[in-house]
Protein backbone atom coordinates (compact mmCIF):
# COMPACT_ATOMS: atom_id res chain seq x y z
CA UNK A 1 0.00 0.00 0.00
CA UNK A 2 1.23 3.52 -0.76
CA UNK A 3 0.29 4.76 2.67
CA UNK A 4 -1.95 7.70 3.47
CA UNK A 5 -1.97 10.09 0.53
CA UNK A 6 -2.70 13.78 0.92
CA UNK A 7 -3.07 16.45 -1.71
CA UNK A 8 -2.00 19.07 -2.39
CA UNK A 9 1.33 19.07 -0.55
CA UNK A 10 1.45 22.85 -0.52
CA UNK A 11 -1.32 25.41 -0.89
CA UNK A 12 -1.03 29.17 -0.95
CA UNK A 13 -4.27 31.09 -1.10
CA UNK A 14 -5.63 34.52 -0.45
CA UNK A 15 -7.73 35.37 2.56
CA UNK A 16 -11.40 34.74 1.90
CA UNK A 17 -10.86 31.98 -0.64
CA UNK A 18 -12.15 28.44 -0.24
CA UNK A 19 -9.54 25.74 0.39
CA UNK A 20 -10.09 22.00 0.01
CA UNK A 21 -7.63 19.47 1.34
CA UNK A 22 -7.85 15.84 0.29
CA UNK A 23 -6.95 12.53 1.87
CA UNK A 24 -6.90 8.91 0.74
CA UNK A 25 -6.54 6.56 3.71
CA UNK A 26 -4.85 3.18 3.70
CA UNK A 27 -7.09 0.54 2.17
CA UNK A 28 -8.91 -1.48 4.83
CA UNK A 29 -8.57 1.14 7.56
CA UNK A 30 -11.86 2.21 9.05
CA UNK A 31 -10.75 5.17 11.17
CA UNK A 32 -9.64 8.50 9.71
CA UNK A 33 -8.33 11.53 11.55
CA UNK A 34 -7.60 15.13 10.53
CA UNK A 35 -4.97 16.97 12.58
CA UNK A 36 -3.55 20.48 12.41
CA UNK A 37 0.01 21.31 13.47
CA UNK A 38 1.32 24.75 14.38
CA UNK A 39 4.37 25.87 16.29
CA UNK A 40 2.22 27.45 18.99
CA UNK A 41 -0.30 24.67 19.58
CA UNK A 42 1.42 21.51 18.36
CA UNK A 43 -0.75 18.73 16.93
CA UNK A 44 -4.47 19.23 17.42
CA UNK A 45 -7.18 16.75 16.45
CA UNK A 46 -9.81 18.43 14.30
CA UNK A 47 -12.20 15.59 13.48
CA UNK A 48 -12.34 11.80 13.58
CA UNK A 49 -14.37 9.47 11.33
CA UNK A 50 -15.17 5.83 11.97
CA UNK A 51 -16.65 3.79 9.11
CA UNK A 52 -17.15 7.06 7.18
CA UNK A 53 -19.23 8.61 9.96
CA UNK A 54 -18.00 11.68 11.85
CA UNK A 55 -17.66 10.64 15.49
CA UNK A 56 -16.02 13.62 17.14
CA UNK A 57 -15.71 17.07 15.55
CA UNK A 58 -15.19 18.98 18.77
CA UNK A 59 -11.76 20.07 17.57
CA UNK A 60 -13.05 21.85 14.49
CA UNK A 61 -12.25 25.47 15.30
CA UNK A 62 -15.35 27.12 13.86
CA UNK A 63 -18.06 26.88 11.27
CA UNK A 64 -15.67 27.86 8.53
CA UNK A 65 -14.25 24.34 8.75
CA UNK A 66 -16.08 21.30 7.43
CA UNK A 67 -15.06 17.72 6.69
CA UNK A 68 -16.63 14.92 4.71
CA UNK A 69 -15.95 11.28 4.07
CA UNK A 70 -18.23 10.17 1.23
CA UNK A 71 -16.66 6.71 1.04
CA UNK A 72 -14.01 4.57 2.68
CA UNK A 73 -11.26 5.74 0.35
CA UNK A 74 -11.63 9.51 0.36
CA UNK A 75 -12.03 12.43 2.75
CA UNK A 76 -11.94 16.21 2.38
CA UNK A 77 -11.35 19.07 4.78
CA UNK A 78 -12.72 22.37 3.57
CA UNK A 79 -12.11 25.88 4.89
CA UNK A 80 -14.46 28.59 3.65
CA UNK A 81 -13.61 31.43 3.91
CA UNK A 82 -9.94 30.99 4.75
CA UNK A 83 -8.11 33.37 7.12
CA UNK A 84 -4.38 33.95 7.75
CA UNK A 85 -4.67 32.25 11.18
CA UNK A 86 -5.60 29.02 9.39
CA UNK A 87 -2.03 28.79 8.10
CA UNK A 88 -0.64 25.48 9.38
CA UNK A 89 0.27 21.97 8.31
CA UNK A 90 -2.79 19.74 8.07
CA UNK A 91 -2.30 16.00 8.50
CA UNK A 92 -4.58 13.11 7.74
CA UNK A 93 -4.10 9.77 9.50
CA UNK A 94 -5.81 6.41 9.27
CA UNK A 95 -5.89 3.22 11.30
CA UNK A 96 -7.84 0.09 11.94
CA UNK A 97 -10.30 0.04 14.77
CA UNK A 98 -8.69 0.78 18.13
CA UNK A 99 -10.00 -2.52 19.47
CA UNK A 100 -7.79 -4.28 16.92
CA UNK A 101 -4.78 -2.59 18.46
CA UNK A 102 -3.57 -1.28 15.14
CA UNK A 103 -1.17 1.55 14.44
CA UNK A 104 -2.18 4.93 13.09
CA UNK A 105 -0.32 6.06 9.98
CA UNK A 106 0.05 9.66 8.86
CA UNK A 107 0.19 11.27 5.46
CA UNK A 108 2.91 13.73 4.52
CA UNK A 109 0.66 16.69 5.26
CA UNK A 110 -0.57 19.74 3.41
CA UNK A 111 1.22 22.99 4.22
CA UNK A 112 -1.40 25.74 3.96
CA UNK A 113 -0.45 29.40 3.75
CA UNK A 114 -3.23 32.00 3.73
CA UNK A 115 -2.04 35.47 2.76
CA UNK B 1 -9.60 15.29 28.69
CA UNK B 2 -6.28 13.53 28.10
CA UNK B 3 -3.19 15.67 28.58
CA UNK B 4 0.23 14.50 27.46
CA UNK B 5 3.55 15.91 28.63
CA UNK B 6 6.95 15.10 27.17
CA UNK B 7 10.19 15.78 28.98
CA UNK B 8 12.67 17.06 28.05
CA UNK B 9 11.40 19.44 25.38
CA UNK B 10 14.83 19.45 23.74
CA UNK B 11 17.93 17.34 24.07
CA UNK B 12 21.40 17.56 22.55
CA UNK B 13 23.80 14.66 22.99
CA UNK B 14 27.03 13.42 21.42
CA UNK B 15 26.88 10.45 19.11
CA UNK B 16 26.95 7.06 20.83
CA UNK B 17 25.07 8.00 23.97
CA UNK B 18 22.14 6.01 25.26
CA UNK B 19 19.18 8.23 26.02
CA UNK B 20 15.69 8.19 27.48
CA UNK B 21 12.71 10.26 26.41
CA UNK B 22 9.82 10.57 28.83
CA UNK B 23 6.08 10.78 28.24
CA UNK B 24 3.38 11.17 30.87
CA UNK B 25 -0.38 11.19 30.41
CA UNK B 26 -3.24 12.04 32.74
CA UNK B 27 -5.89 9.46 31.78
CA UNK B 28 -4.65 5.90 32.23
CA UNK B 29 -7.67 4.39 30.44
CA UNK B 30 -5.83 3.89 27.16
CA UNK B 31 -5.92 1.15 24.52
CA UNK B 32 -2.37 1.63 23.32
CA UNK B 33 0.40 4.18 22.94
CA UNK B 34 2.41 5.06 19.87
CA UNK B 35 5.78 6.71 19.52
CA UNK B 36 6.37 8.72 16.37
CA UNK B 37 9.29 10.45 14.78
CA UNK B 38 8.96 13.67 12.80
CA UNK B 39 11.74 15.12 10.68
CA UNK B 40 11.62 18.86 9.86
CA UNK B 41 9.00 19.63 7.25
CA UNK B 42 7.90 15.99 7.07
CA UNK B 43 5.03 13.85 8.27
CA UNK B 44 4.96 11.56 11.29
CA UNK B 45 6.58 8.15 11.06
CA UNK B 46 5.36 5.45 13.44
CA UNK B 47 8.21 3.94 15.45
CA UNK B 48 6.57 1.67 17.99
CA UNK B 49 3.10 0.69 19.09
CA UNK B 50 2.74 -0.64 22.61
CA UNK B 51 -0.56 -2.19 23.68
CA UNK B 52 -2.11 -1.38 27.03
CA UNK B 53 -1.50 -4.98 28.14
CA UNK B 54 2.21 -4.82 27.28
CA UNK B 55 5.07 -3.52 29.37
CA UNK B 56 7.68 -3.20 26.63
CA UNK B 57 8.10 -3.17 22.87
CA UNK B 58 11.39 -3.23 20.97
CA UNK B 59 12.43 -2.35 17.45
CA UNK B 60 16.14 -2.34 16.68
CA UNK B 61 17.87 0.24 18.88
CA UNK B 62 14.53 1.50 20.21
CA UNK B 63 12.75 0.20 23.27
CA UNK B 64 9.48 1.61 24.59
CA UNK B 65 8.07 0.84 28.00
CA UNK B 66 4.60 1.51 29.34
CA UNK B 67 3.35 1.83 32.90
CA UNK B 68 -0.32 2.44 32.29
CA UNK B 69 -1.36 2.70 35.92
CA UNK B 70 1.07 5.53 36.58
CA UNK B 71 0.50 7.19 33.22
CA UNK B 72 4.07 6.94 31.97
CA UNK B 73 5.95 5.73 28.94
CA UNK B 74 9.61 5.97 28.06
CA UNK B 75 11.44 5.62 24.77
CA UNK B 76 14.99 4.34 25.11
CA UNK B 77 17.38 4.93 22.21
CA UNK B 78 20.59 2.93 22.35
CA UNK B 79 23.86 4.06 20.80
CA UNK B 80 22.42 7.25 19.33
CA UNK B 81 23.45 8.33 15.81
CA UNK B 82 23.23 11.68 13.99
CA UNK B 83 20.46 10.17 11.86
CA UNK B 84 18.34 9.90 15.00
CA UNK B 85 18.05 13.70 15.12
CA UNK B 86 14.35 14.52 14.89
CA UNK B 87 11.35 15.35 17.04
CA UNK B 88 9.89 12.41 18.93
CA UNK B 89 6.21 12.40 19.81
CA UNK B 90 4.20 10.09 22.02
CA UNK B 91 0.48 9.59 21.60
CA UNK B 92 -1.74 7.51 23.88
CA UNK B 93 -4.95 6.28 22.29
CA UNK B 94 -7.89 6.40 24.61
CA UNK B 95 -11.50 7.30 24.94
CA UNK B 96 -13.21 7.93 21.64
CA UNK B 97 -10.41 6.21 19.73
CA UNK B 98 -8.43 9.44 19.62
CA UNK B 99 -4.67 9.88 19.59
CA UNK B 100 -3.61 12.74 21.86
CA UNK B 101 -0.16 14.14 21.27
CA UNK B 102 2.42 15.59 23.58
CA UNK B 103 4.54 18.57 22.59
CA UNK B 104 7.42 16.33 21.56
CA UNK B 105 11.11 16.07 22.39
CA UNK B 106 13.44 17.68 19.86
CA UNK B 107 16.58 15.54 19.70
CA UNK B 108 19.91 16.58 18.25
CA UNK B 109 22.70 13.97 18.06
CA UNK B 110 26.05 15.57 17.33
CA UNK B 111 28.73 13.69 15.39
PDB file of C-alpha atoms in Angstrom:
ATOM      1  CA  UNK A   1       0.000   0.000   0.000  1.00  0.00           C
ATOM      2  CA  UNK A   2       1.231   3.516  -0.765  1.00  0.00           C
ATOM      3  CA  UNK A   3       0.293   4.757   2.674  1.00  0.00           C
ATOM      4  CA  UNK A   4      -1.945   7.701   3.472  1.00  0.00           C
ATOM      5  CA  UNK A   5      -1.969  10.089   0.532  1.00  0.00           C
ATOM      6  CA  UNK A   6      -2.697  13.778   0.916  1.00  0.00           C
ATOM      7  CA  UNK A   7      -3.073  16.453  -1.712  1.00  0.00           C
ATOM      8  CA  UNK A   8      -1.997  19.067  -2.386  1.00  0.00           C
ATOM      9  CA  UNK A   9       1.331  19.068  -0.548  1.00  0.00           C
ATOM     10  CA  UNK A  10       1.452  22.848  -0.522  1.00  0.00           C
ATOM     11  CA  UNK A  11      -1.325  25.408  -0.893  1.00  0.00           C
ATOM     12  CA  UNK A  12      -1.029  29.172  -0.946  1.00  0.00           C
ATOM     13  CA  UNK A  13      -4.272  31.086  -1.097  1.00  0.00           C
ATOM     14  CA  UNK A  14      -5.627  34.523  -0.445  1.00  0.00           C
ATOM     15  CA  UNK A  15      -7.725  35.367   2.557  1.00  0.00           C
ATOM     16  CA  UNK A  16     -11.399  34.741   1.898  1.00  0.00           C
ATOM     17  CA  UNK A  17     -10.860  31.985  -0.635  1.00  0.00           C
ATOM     18  CA  UNK A  18     -12.149  28.442  -0.243  1.00  0.00           C
ATOM     19  CA  UNK A  19      -9.542  25.742   0.387  1.00  0.00           C
ATOM     20  CA  UNK A  20     -10.091  22.001   0.009  1.00  0.00           C
ATOM     21  CA  UNK A  21      -7.628  19.465   1.344  1.00  0.00           C
ATOM     22  CA  UNK A  22      -7.849  15.837   0.289  1.00  0.00           C
ATOM     23  CA  UNK A  23      -6.945  12.528   1.872  1.00  0.00           C
ATOM     24  CA  UNK A  24      -6.900   8.914   0.738  1.00  0.00           C
ATOM     25  CA  UNK A  25      -6.536   6.557   3.710  1.00  0.00           C
ATOM     26  CA  UNK A  26      -4.849   3.179   3.697  1.00  0.00           C
ATOM     27  CA  UNK A  27      -7.086   0.536   2.173  1.00  0.00           C
ATOM     28  CA  UNK A  28      -8.906  -1.481   4.830  1.00  0.00           C
ATOM     29  CA  UNK A  29      -8.566   1.137   7.563  1.00  0.00           C
ATOM     30  CA  UNK A  30     -11.865   2.212   9.052  1.00  0.00           C
ATOM     31  CA  UNK A  31     -10.746   5.172  11.168  1.00  0.00           C
ATOM     32  CA  UNK A  32      -9.639   8.501   9.712  1.00  0.00           C
ATOM     33  CA  UNK A  33      -8.325  11.534  11.552  1.00  0.00           C
ATOM     34  CA  UNK A  34      -7.601  15.132  10.534  1.00  0.00           C
ATOM     35  CA  UNK A  35      -4.966  16.973  12.585  1.00  0.00           C
ATOM     36  CA  UNK A  36      -3.552  20.481  12.413  1.00  0.00           C
ATOM     37  CA  UNK A  37       0.009  21.307  13.469  1.00  0.00           C
ATOM     38  CA  UNK A  38       1.321  24.747  14.378  1.00  0.00           C
ATOM     39  CA  UNK A  39       4.367  25.872  16.287  1.00  0.00           C
ATOM     40  CA  UNK A  40       2.218  27.446  18.987  1.00  0.00           C
ATOM     41  CA  UNK A  41      -0.301  24.669  19.579  1.00  0.00           C
ATOM     42  CA  UNK A  42       1.424  21.507  18.358  1.00  0.00           C
ATOM     43  CA  UNK A  43      -0.751  18.726  16.930  1.00  0.00           C
ATOM     44  CA  UNK A  44      -4.471  19.226  17.421  1.00  0.00           C
ATOM     45  CA  UNK A  45      -7.178  16.749  16.455  1.00  0.00           C
ATOM     46  CA  UNK A  46      -9.808  18.432  14.302  1.00  0.00           C
ATOM     47  CA  UNK A  47     -12.195  15.587  13.483  1.00  0.00           C
ATOM     48  CA  UNK A  48     -12.340  11.803  13.577  1.00  0.00           C
ATOM     49  CA  UNK A  49     -14.368   9.468  11.329  1.00  0.00           C
ATOM     50  CA  UNK A  50     -15.168   5.825  11.973  1.00  0.00           C
ATOM     51  CA  UNK A  51     -16.654   3.790   9.111  1.00  0.00           C
ATOM     52  CA  UNK A  52     -17.146   7.056   7.176  1.00  0.00           C
ATOM     53  CA  UNK A  53     -19.235   8.607   9.956  1.00  0.00           C
ATOM     54  CA  UNK A  54     -17.999  11.678  11.852  1.00  0.00           C
ATOM     55  CA  UNK A  55     -17.656  10.641  15.493  1.00  0.00           C
ATOM     56  CA  UNK A  56     -16.016  13.623  17.139  1.00  0.00           C
ATOM     57  CA  UNK A  57     -15.707  17.066  15.546  1.00  0.00           C
ATOM     58  CA  UNK A  58     -15.188  18.980  18.766  1.00  0.00           C
ATOM     59  CA  UNK A  59     -11.764  20.075  17.570  1.00  0.00           C
ATOM     60  CA  UNK A  60     -13.052  21.852  14.489  1.00  0.00           C
ATOM     61  CA  UNK A  61     -12.253  25.475  15.301  1.00  0.00           C
ATOM     62  CA  UNK A  62     -15.352  27.123  13.860  1.00  0.00           C
ATOM     63  CA  UNK A  63     -18.060  26.876  11.266  1.00  0.00           C
ATOM     64  CA  UNK A  64     -15.665  27.865   8.530  1.00  0.00           C
ATOM     65  CA  UNK A  65     -14.252  24.339   8.748  1.00  0.00           C
ATOM     66  CA  UNK A  66     -16.080  21.302   7.434  1.00  0.00           C
ATOM     67  CA  UNK A  67     -15.059  17.725   6.692  1.00  0.00           C
ATOM     68  CA  UNK A  68     -16.634  14.918   4.714  1.00  0.00           C
ATOM     69  CA  UNK A  69     -15.955  11.282   4.069  1.00  0.00           C
ATOM     70  CA  UNK A  70     -18.233  10.173   1.228  1.00  0.00           C
ATOM     71  CA  UNK A  71     -16.659   6.712   1.040  1.00  0.00           C
ATOM     72  CA  UNK A  72     -14.013   4.572   2.682  1.00  0.00           C
ATOM     73  CA  UNK A  73     -11.260   5.743   0.352  1.00  0.00           C
ATOM     74  CA  UNK A  74     -11.627   9.515   0.362  1.00  0.00           C
ATOM     75  CA  UNK A  75     -12.028  12.431   2.746  1.00  0.00           C
ATOM     76  CA  UNK A  76     -11.936  16.207   2.378  1.00  0.00           C
ATOM     77  CA  UNK A  77     -11.355  19.071   4.780  1.00  0.00           C
ATOM     78  CA  UNK A  78     -12.719  22.373   3.572  1.00  0.00           C
ATOM     79  CA  UNK A  79     -12.108  25.879   4.888  1.00  0.00           C
ATOM     80  CA  UNK A  80     -14.459  28.595   3.655  1.00  0.00           C
ATOM     81  CA  UNK A  81     -13.611  31.426   3.915  1.00  0.00           C
ATOM     82  CA  UNK A  82      -9.943  30.988   4.754  1.00  0.00           C
ATOM     83  CA  UNK A  83      -8.106  33.365   7.118  1.00  0.00           C
ATOM     84  CA  UNK A  84      -4.382  33.955   7.754  1.00  0.00           C
ATOM     85  CA  UNK A  85      -4.666  32.255  11.185  1.00  0.00           C
ATOM     86  CA  UNK A  86      -5.595  29.020   9.390  1.00  0.00           C
ATOM     87  CA  UNK A  87      -2.026  28.789   8.104  1.00  0.00           C
ATOM     88  CA  UNK A  88      -0.638  25.484   9.383  1.00  0.00           C
ATOM     89  CA  UNK A  89       0.266  21.970   8.314  1.00  0.00           C
ATOM     90  CA  UNK A  90      -2.787  19.740   8.067  1.00  0.00           C
ATOM     91  CA  UNK A  91      -2.296  16.001   8.497  1.00  0.00           C
ATOM     92  CA  UNK A  92      -4.575  13.115   7.735  1.00  0.00           C
ATOM     93  CA  UNK A  93      -4.098   9.775   9.499  1.00  0.00           C
ATOM     94  CA  UNK A  94      -5.808   6.407   9.269  1.00  0.00           C
ATOM     95  CA  UNK A  95      -5.887   3.225  11.297  1.00  0.00           C
ATOM     96  CA  UNK A  96      -7.844   0.087  11.938  1.00  0.00           C
ATOM     97  CA  UNK A  97     -10.296   0.037  14.772  1.00  0.00           C
ATOM     98  CA  UNK A  98      -8.691   0.783  18.128  1.00  0.00           C
ATOM     99  CA  UNK A  99     -10.005  -2.524  19.466  1.00  0.00           C
ATOM    100  CA  UNK A 100      -7.795  -4.275  16.921  1.00  0.00           C
ATOM    101  CA  UNK A 101      -4.776  -2.589  18.460  1.00  0.00           C
ATOM    102  CA  UNK A 102      -3.565  -1.283  15.142  1.00  0.00           C
ATOM    103  CA  UNK A 103      -1.166   1.545  14.440  1.00  0.00           C
ATOM    104  CA  UNK A 104      -2.176   4.926  13.090  1.00  0.00           C
ATOM    105  CA  UNK A 105      -0.318   6.062   9.978  1.00  0.00           C
ATOM    106  CA  UNK A 106       0.046   9.656   8.861  1.00  0.00           C
ATOM    107  CA  UNK A 107       0.194  11.275   5.457  1.00  0.00           C
ATOM    108  CA  UNK A 108       2.911  13.735   4.516  1.00  0.00           C
ATOM    109  CA  UNK A 109       0.657  16.692   5.261  1.00  0.00           C
ATOM    110  CA  UNK A 110      -0.570  19.744   3.411  1.00  0.00           C
ATOM    111  CA  UNK A 111       1.220  22.987   4.215  1.00  0.00           C
ATOM    112  CA  UNK A 112      -1.399  25.740   3.963  1.00  0.00           C
ATOM    113  CA  UNK A 113      -0.454  29.395   3.750  1.00  0.00           C
ATOM    114  CA  UNK A 114      -3.228  32.000   3.727  1.00  0.00           C
ATOM    115  CA  UNK A 115      -2.035  35.474   2.764  1.00  0.00           C
TER     116      UNK A 115
ATOM    117  CA  UNK B   1      -9.600  15.292  28.694  1.00  0.00           C
ATOM    118  CA  UNK B   2      -6.280  13.527  28.099  1.00  0.00           C
ATOM    119  CA  UNK B   3      -3.187  15.674  28.576  1.00  0.00           C
ATOM    120  CA  UNK B   4       0.234  14.502  27.461  1.00  0.00           C
ATOM    121  CA  UNK B   5       3.554  15.914  28.629  1.00  0.00           C
ATOM    122  CA  UNK B   6       6.945  15.099  27.175  1.00  0.00           C
ATOM    123  CA  UNK B   7      10.185  15.779  28.980  1.00  0.00           C
ATOM    124  CA  UNK B   8      12.670  17.058  28.049  1.00  0.00           C
ATOM    125  CA  UNK B   9      11.395  19.435  25.376  1.00  0.00           C
ATOM    126  CA  UNK B  10      14.826  19.455  23.738  1.00  0.00           C
ATOM    127  CA  UNK B  11      17.934  17.342  24.074  1.00  0.00           C
ATOM    128  CA  UNK B  12      21.401  17.564  22.552  1.00  0.00           C
ATOM    129  CA  UNK B  13      23.800  14.660  22.989  1.00  0.00           C
ATOM    130  CA  UNK B  14      27.031  13.417  21.425  1.00  0.00           C
ATOM    131  CA  UNK B  15      26.883  10.450  19.115  1.00  0.00           C
ATOM    132  CA  UNK B  16      26.948   7.063  20.827  1.00  0.00           C
ATOM    133  CA  UNK B  17      25.069   8.002  23.973  1.00  0.00           C
ATOM    134  CA  UNK B  18      22.142   6.007  25.255  1.00  0.00           C
ATOM    135  CA  UNK B  19      19.183   8.232  26.023  1.00  0.00           C
ATOM    136  CA  UNK B  20      15.692   8.193  27.485  1.00  0.00           C
ATOM    137  CA  UNK B  21      12.712  10.255  26.407  1.00  0.00           C
ATOM    138  CA  UNK B  22       9.820  10.568  28.827  1.00  0.00           C
ATOM    139  CA  UNK B  23       6.085  10.784  28.235  1.00  0.00           C
ATOM    140  CA  UNK B  24       3.378  11.173  30.867  1.00  0.00           C
ATOM    141  CA  UNK B  25      -0.378  11.194  30.408  1.00  0.00           C
ATOM    142  CA  UNK B  26      -3.240  12.044  32.744  1.00  0.00           C
ATOM    143  CA  UNK B  27      -5.886   9.461  31.777  1.00  0.00           C
ATOM    144  CA  UNK B  28      -4.653   5.897  32.233  1.00  0.00           C
ATOM    145  CA  UNK B  29      -7.675   4.386  30.438  1.00  0.00           C
ATOM    146  CA  UNK B  30      -5.830   3.890  27.161  1.00  0.00           C
ATOM    147  CA  UNK B  31      -5.924   1.147  24.522  1.00  0.00           C
ATOM    148  CA  UNK B  32      -2.375   1.631  23.316  1.00  0.00           C
ATOM    149  CA  UNK B  33       0.397   4.184  22.943  1.00  0.00           C
ATOM    150  CA  UNK B  34       2.414   5.058  19.874  1.00  0.00           C
ATOM    151  CA  UNK B  35       5.777   6.712  19.524  1.00  0.00           C
ATOM    152  CA  UNK B  36       6.375   8.721  16.366  1.00  0.00           C
ATOM    153  CA  UNK B  37       9.295  10.452  14.783  1.00  0.00           C
ATOM    154  CA  UNK B  38       8.960  13.672  12.804  1.00  0.00           C
ATOM    155  CA  UNK B  39      11.741  15.118  10.677  1.00  0.00           C
ATOM    156  CA  UNK B  40      11.621  18.855   9.865  1.00  0.00           C
ATOM    157  CA  UNK B  41       9.005  19.626   7.247  1.00  0.00           C
ATOM    158  CA  UNK B  42       7.899  15.993   7.071  1.00  0.00           C
ATOM    159  CA  UNK B  43       5.029  13.846   8.268  1.00  0.00           C
ATOM    160  CA  UNK B  44       4.960  11.558  11.290  1.00  0.00           C
ATOM    161  CA  UNK B  45       6.576   8.146  11.064  1.00  0.00           C
ATOM    162  CA  UNK B  46       5.358   5.454  13.440  1.00  0.00           C
ATOM    163  CA  UNK B  47       8.214   3.944  15.447  1.00  0.00           C
ATOM    164  CA  UNK B  48       6.571   1.674  17.992  1.00  0.00           C
ATOM    165  CA  UNK B  49       3.097   0.688  19.090  1.00  0.00           C
ATOM    166  CA  UNK B  50       2.735  -0.641  22.606  1.00  0.00           C
ATOM    167  CA  UNK B  51      -0.559  -2.189  23.675  1.00  0.00           C
ATOM    168  CA  UNK B  52      -2.111  -1.384  27.033  1.00  0.00           C
ATOM    169  CA  UNK B  53      -1.499  -4.983  28.139  1.00  0.00           C
ATOM    170  CA  UNK B  54       2.205  -4.824  27.282  1.00  0.00           C
ATOM    171  CA  UNK B  55       5.071  -3.519  29.373  1.00  0.00           C
ATOM    172  CA  UNK B  56       7.679  -3.199  26.626  1.00  0.00           C
ATOM    173  CA  UNK B  57       8.103  -3.166  22.871  1.00  0.00           C
ATOM    174  CA  UNK B  58      11.389  -3.233  20.974  1.00  0.00           C
ATOM    175  CA  UNK B  59      12.431  -2.349  17.450  1.00  0.00           C
ATOM    176  CA  UNK B  60      16.137  -2.340  16.675  1.00  0.00           C
ATOM    177  CA  UNK B  61      17.868   0.235  18.882  1.00  0.00           C
ATOM    178  CA  UNK B  62      14.530   1.500  20.211  1.00  0.00           C
ATOM    179  CA  UNK B  63      12.748   0.204  23.270  1.00  0.00           C
ATOM    180  CA  UNK B  64       9.484   1.612  24.590  1.00  0.00           C
ATOM    181  CA  UNK B  65       8.066   0.844  28.003  1.00  0.00           C
ATOM    182  CA  UNK B  66       4.600   1.507  29.336  1.00  0.00           C
ATOM    183  CA  UNK B  67       3.348   1.834  32.896  1.00  0.00           C
ATOM    184  CA  UNK B  68      -0.318   2.438  32.285  1.00  0.00           C
ATOM    185  CA  UNK B  69      -1.358   2.703  35.917  1.00  0.00           C
ATOM    186  CA  UNK B  70       1.067   5.529  36.581  1.00  0.00           C
ATOM    187  CA  UNK B  71       0.496   7.191  33.217  1.00  0.00           C
ATOM    188  CA  UNK B  72       4.066   6.940  31.968  1.00  0.00           C
ATOM    189  CA  UNK B  73       5.950   5.733  28.940  1.00  0.00           C
ATOM    190  CA  UNK B  74       9.608   5.965  28.064  1.00  0.00           C
ATOM    191  CA  UNK B  75      11.441   5.623  24.775  1.00  0.00           C
ATOM    192  CA  UNK B  76      14.987   4.342  25.112  1.00  0.00           C
ATOM    193  CA  UNK B  77      17.384   4.928  22.213  1.00  0.00           C
ATOM    194  CA  UNK B  78      20.590   2.933  22.355  1.00  0.00           C
ATOM    195  CA  UNK B  79      23.858   4.060  20.802  1.00  0.00           C
ATOM    196  CA  UNK B  80      22.418   7.250  19.331  1.00  0.00           C
ATOM    197  CA  UNK B  81      23.446   8.333  15.812  1.00  0.00           C
ATOM    198  CA  UNK B  82      23.234  11.684  13.993  1.00  0.00           C
ATOM    199  CA  UNK B  83      20.461  10.168  11.857  1.00  0.00           C
ATOM    200  CA  UNK B  84      18.338   9.896  14.997  1.00  0.00           C
ATOM    201  CA  UNK B  85      18.050  13.696  15.119  1.00  0.00           C
ATOM    202  CA  UNK B  86      14.351  14.520  14.887  1.00  0.00           C
ATOM    203  CA  UNK B  87      11.351  15.346  17.036  1.00  0.00           C
ATOM    204  CA  UNK B  88       9.889  12.407  18.929  1.00  0.00           C
ATOM    205  CA  UNK B  89       6.207  12.403  19.809  1.00  0.00           C
ATOM    206  CA  UNK B  90       4.202  10.090  22.021  1.00  0.00           C
ATOM    207  CA  UNK B  91       0.477   9.590  21.596  1.00  0.00           C
ATOM    208  CA  UNK B  92      -1.738   7.514  23.875  1.00  0.00           C
ATOM    209  CA  UNK B  93      -4.951   6.276  22.289  1.00  0.00           C
ATOM    210  CA  UNK B  94      -7.890   6.398  24.609  1.00  0.00           C
ATOM    211  CA  UNK B  95     -11.503   7.305  24.937  1.00  0.00           C
ATOM    212  CA  UNK B  96     -13.209   7.935  21.635  1.00  0.00           C
ATOM    213  CA  UNK B  97     -10.408   6.208  19.734  1.00  0.00           C
ATOM    214  CA  UNK B  98      -8.432   9.436  19.622  1.00  0.00           C
ATOM    215  CA  UNK B  99      -4.674   9.882  19.595  1.00  0.00           C
ATOM    216  CA  UNK B 100      -3.615  12.738  21.859  1.00  0.00           C
ATOM    217  CA  UNK B 101      -0.157  14.136  21.271  1.00  0.00           C
ATOM    218  CA  UNK B 102       2.422  15.590  23.581  1.00  0.00           C
ATOM    219  CA  UNK B 103       4.544  18.568  22.588  1.00  0.00           C
ATOM    220  CA  UNK B 104       7.419  16.330  21.564  1.00  0.00           C
ATOM    221  CA  UNK B 105      11.109  16.075  22.385  1.00  0.00           C
ATOM    222  CA  UNK B 106      13.441  17.678  19.859  1.00  0.00           C
ATOM    223  CA  UNK B 107      16.583  15.541  19.701  1.00  0.00           C
ATOM    224  CA  UNK B 108      19.906  16.583  18.245  1.00  0.00           C
ATOM    225  CA  UNK B 109      22.697  13.974  18.065  1.00  0.00           C
ATOM    226  CA  UNK B 110      26.049  15.568  17.328  1.00  0.00           C
ATOM    227  CA  UNK B 111      28.727  13.691  15.387  1.00  0.00           C
TER     228      UNK B 111
END
